[in-house]
């Protein structure tokens, strides 16, 4: 029979409350660095997972991200989540940023699929409210093969309906990396949707650093970073910024590829994260890491410590420059692979465009000939 103490410890772990955490949490930091944490075994486990990596904010899924429908959150589990957040000092209204299921597309031109998406969307918003969560981040979706202006209108209509069916959770639109029919790859797209939302106090924006860069918004040094926020303020408005997703980009600027990379390994490089760690306007917002960590959440613990280390570090600090170089080297192989892919895509597109051009030259010549 094990001694009493061990039995008690085993019980505490089973309840999802480990006796000590892997990474010490720096409380009172105005920059709320956190990460997307797992909730396996119960949604309240997300809170202890966040504590374990020393996070001051966190993201999670409020149901299985691989299913349209999941069993309801039990009252007991919701209470446990709320109690643990209170115990550890996470404000559920401001420090927790759930991520919507990826396949929700409120702009889907197919009516049945739109309804399926809408039901899942409202279900997730209601789960947030049951957990007293104040923010909900989601992907604005795609027009697919339908009309783009109609898709934007449909998305806004569904946001308006969802706001009426819920009472306080704020709907956060995440900017996207793609182009073409994907909604939200430009700041203007997001503005156009917000313009059609009736209750503007219930809508906000999350800027994902990888998505912005992949969509063609360079943020890699201080001037470019400042220019991006100038655009954000002009097009969308500073009052709508509610959260940041922190990712480096495996693919180059404007590649339209949503490929997250560990901080400092990608084409953005460590400098933008040093800038972010020293940016006043990002204080008190959830700043969520979504970098690839496999099954090992402790990588987030390391990255949060790295971000804290970057606070108050000047650009020319020798230790910082060594770190920047070290991480950049670690990502060189993957950057080279993605650059090759990007260059061959650009070459292919150029070839297709010039073929089209010469084709239209021939057809215009033919038209002229017939006219003459
Ligand atoms: Zn996302
Ligand atoms: Zn993101």
mmCIF file of C-alpha atoms in Angstrom, residues 2 5 18 22 45 61 67 99 108 158 173 188-189 192 194 219 231 235 242-243 286 297 321 330 370:
data_model
loop_
_atom_site.group_PDB
_atom_site.id
_atom_site.type_symbol
_atom_site.label_atom_id
_atom_site.label_comp_id
_atom_site.label_asym_id
_atom_site.label_seq_id
_atom_site.Cartn_x
_atom_site.Cartn_y
_atom_site.Cartn_z
ATOM 1 C CA UNK A 2 1.542 3.348 -1.001
ATOM 2 C CA UNK A 5 1.080 11.387 0.636
ATOM 3 C CA UNK A 18 -0.599 18.761 -10.751
ATOM 4 C CA UNK A 22 6.967 22.787 -15.485
ATOM 5 C CA UNK A 45 -7.580 20.406 -18.156
ATOM 6 C CA UNK A 61 -11.140 24.171 -28.697
ATOM 7 C CA UNK A 67 -16.579 16.676 -35.417
ATOM 8 C CA UNK A 99 -10.528 28.727 -31.685
ATOM 9 C CA UNK A 108 -20.688 28.675 -47.939
ATOM 10 C CA UNK A 158 -24.816 34.937 -39.926
ATOM 11 C CA UNK A 173 -12.475 37.390 -37.045
ATOM 12 C CA UNK A 188 -10.349 45.547 -46.336
ATOM 13 C CA UNK A 189 -12.295 42.255 -46.413
ATOM 14 C CA UNK A 192 -16.315 45.185 -45.192
ATOM 15 C CA UNK A 194 -17.541 44.614 -39.788
ATOM 16 C CA UNK A 219 6.131 42.759 -40.603
ATOM 17 C CA UNK A 231 -2.876 50.338 -42.356
ATOM 18 C CA UNK A 235 -8.747 50.353 -42.727
ATOM 19 C CA UNK A 242 -8.706 41.911 -29.713
ATOM 20 C CA UNK A 243 -5.987 39.267 -30.023
ATOM 21 C CA UNK A 286 -4.226 37.434 -25.516
ATOM 22 C CA UNK A 297 3.209 21.380 -25.343
ATOM 23 C CA UNK A 321 21.741 38.754 -32.126
ATOM 24 C CA UNK A 330 17.774 25.875 -37.297
ATOM 25 C CA UNK A 370 -11.209 40.274 -89.923
#
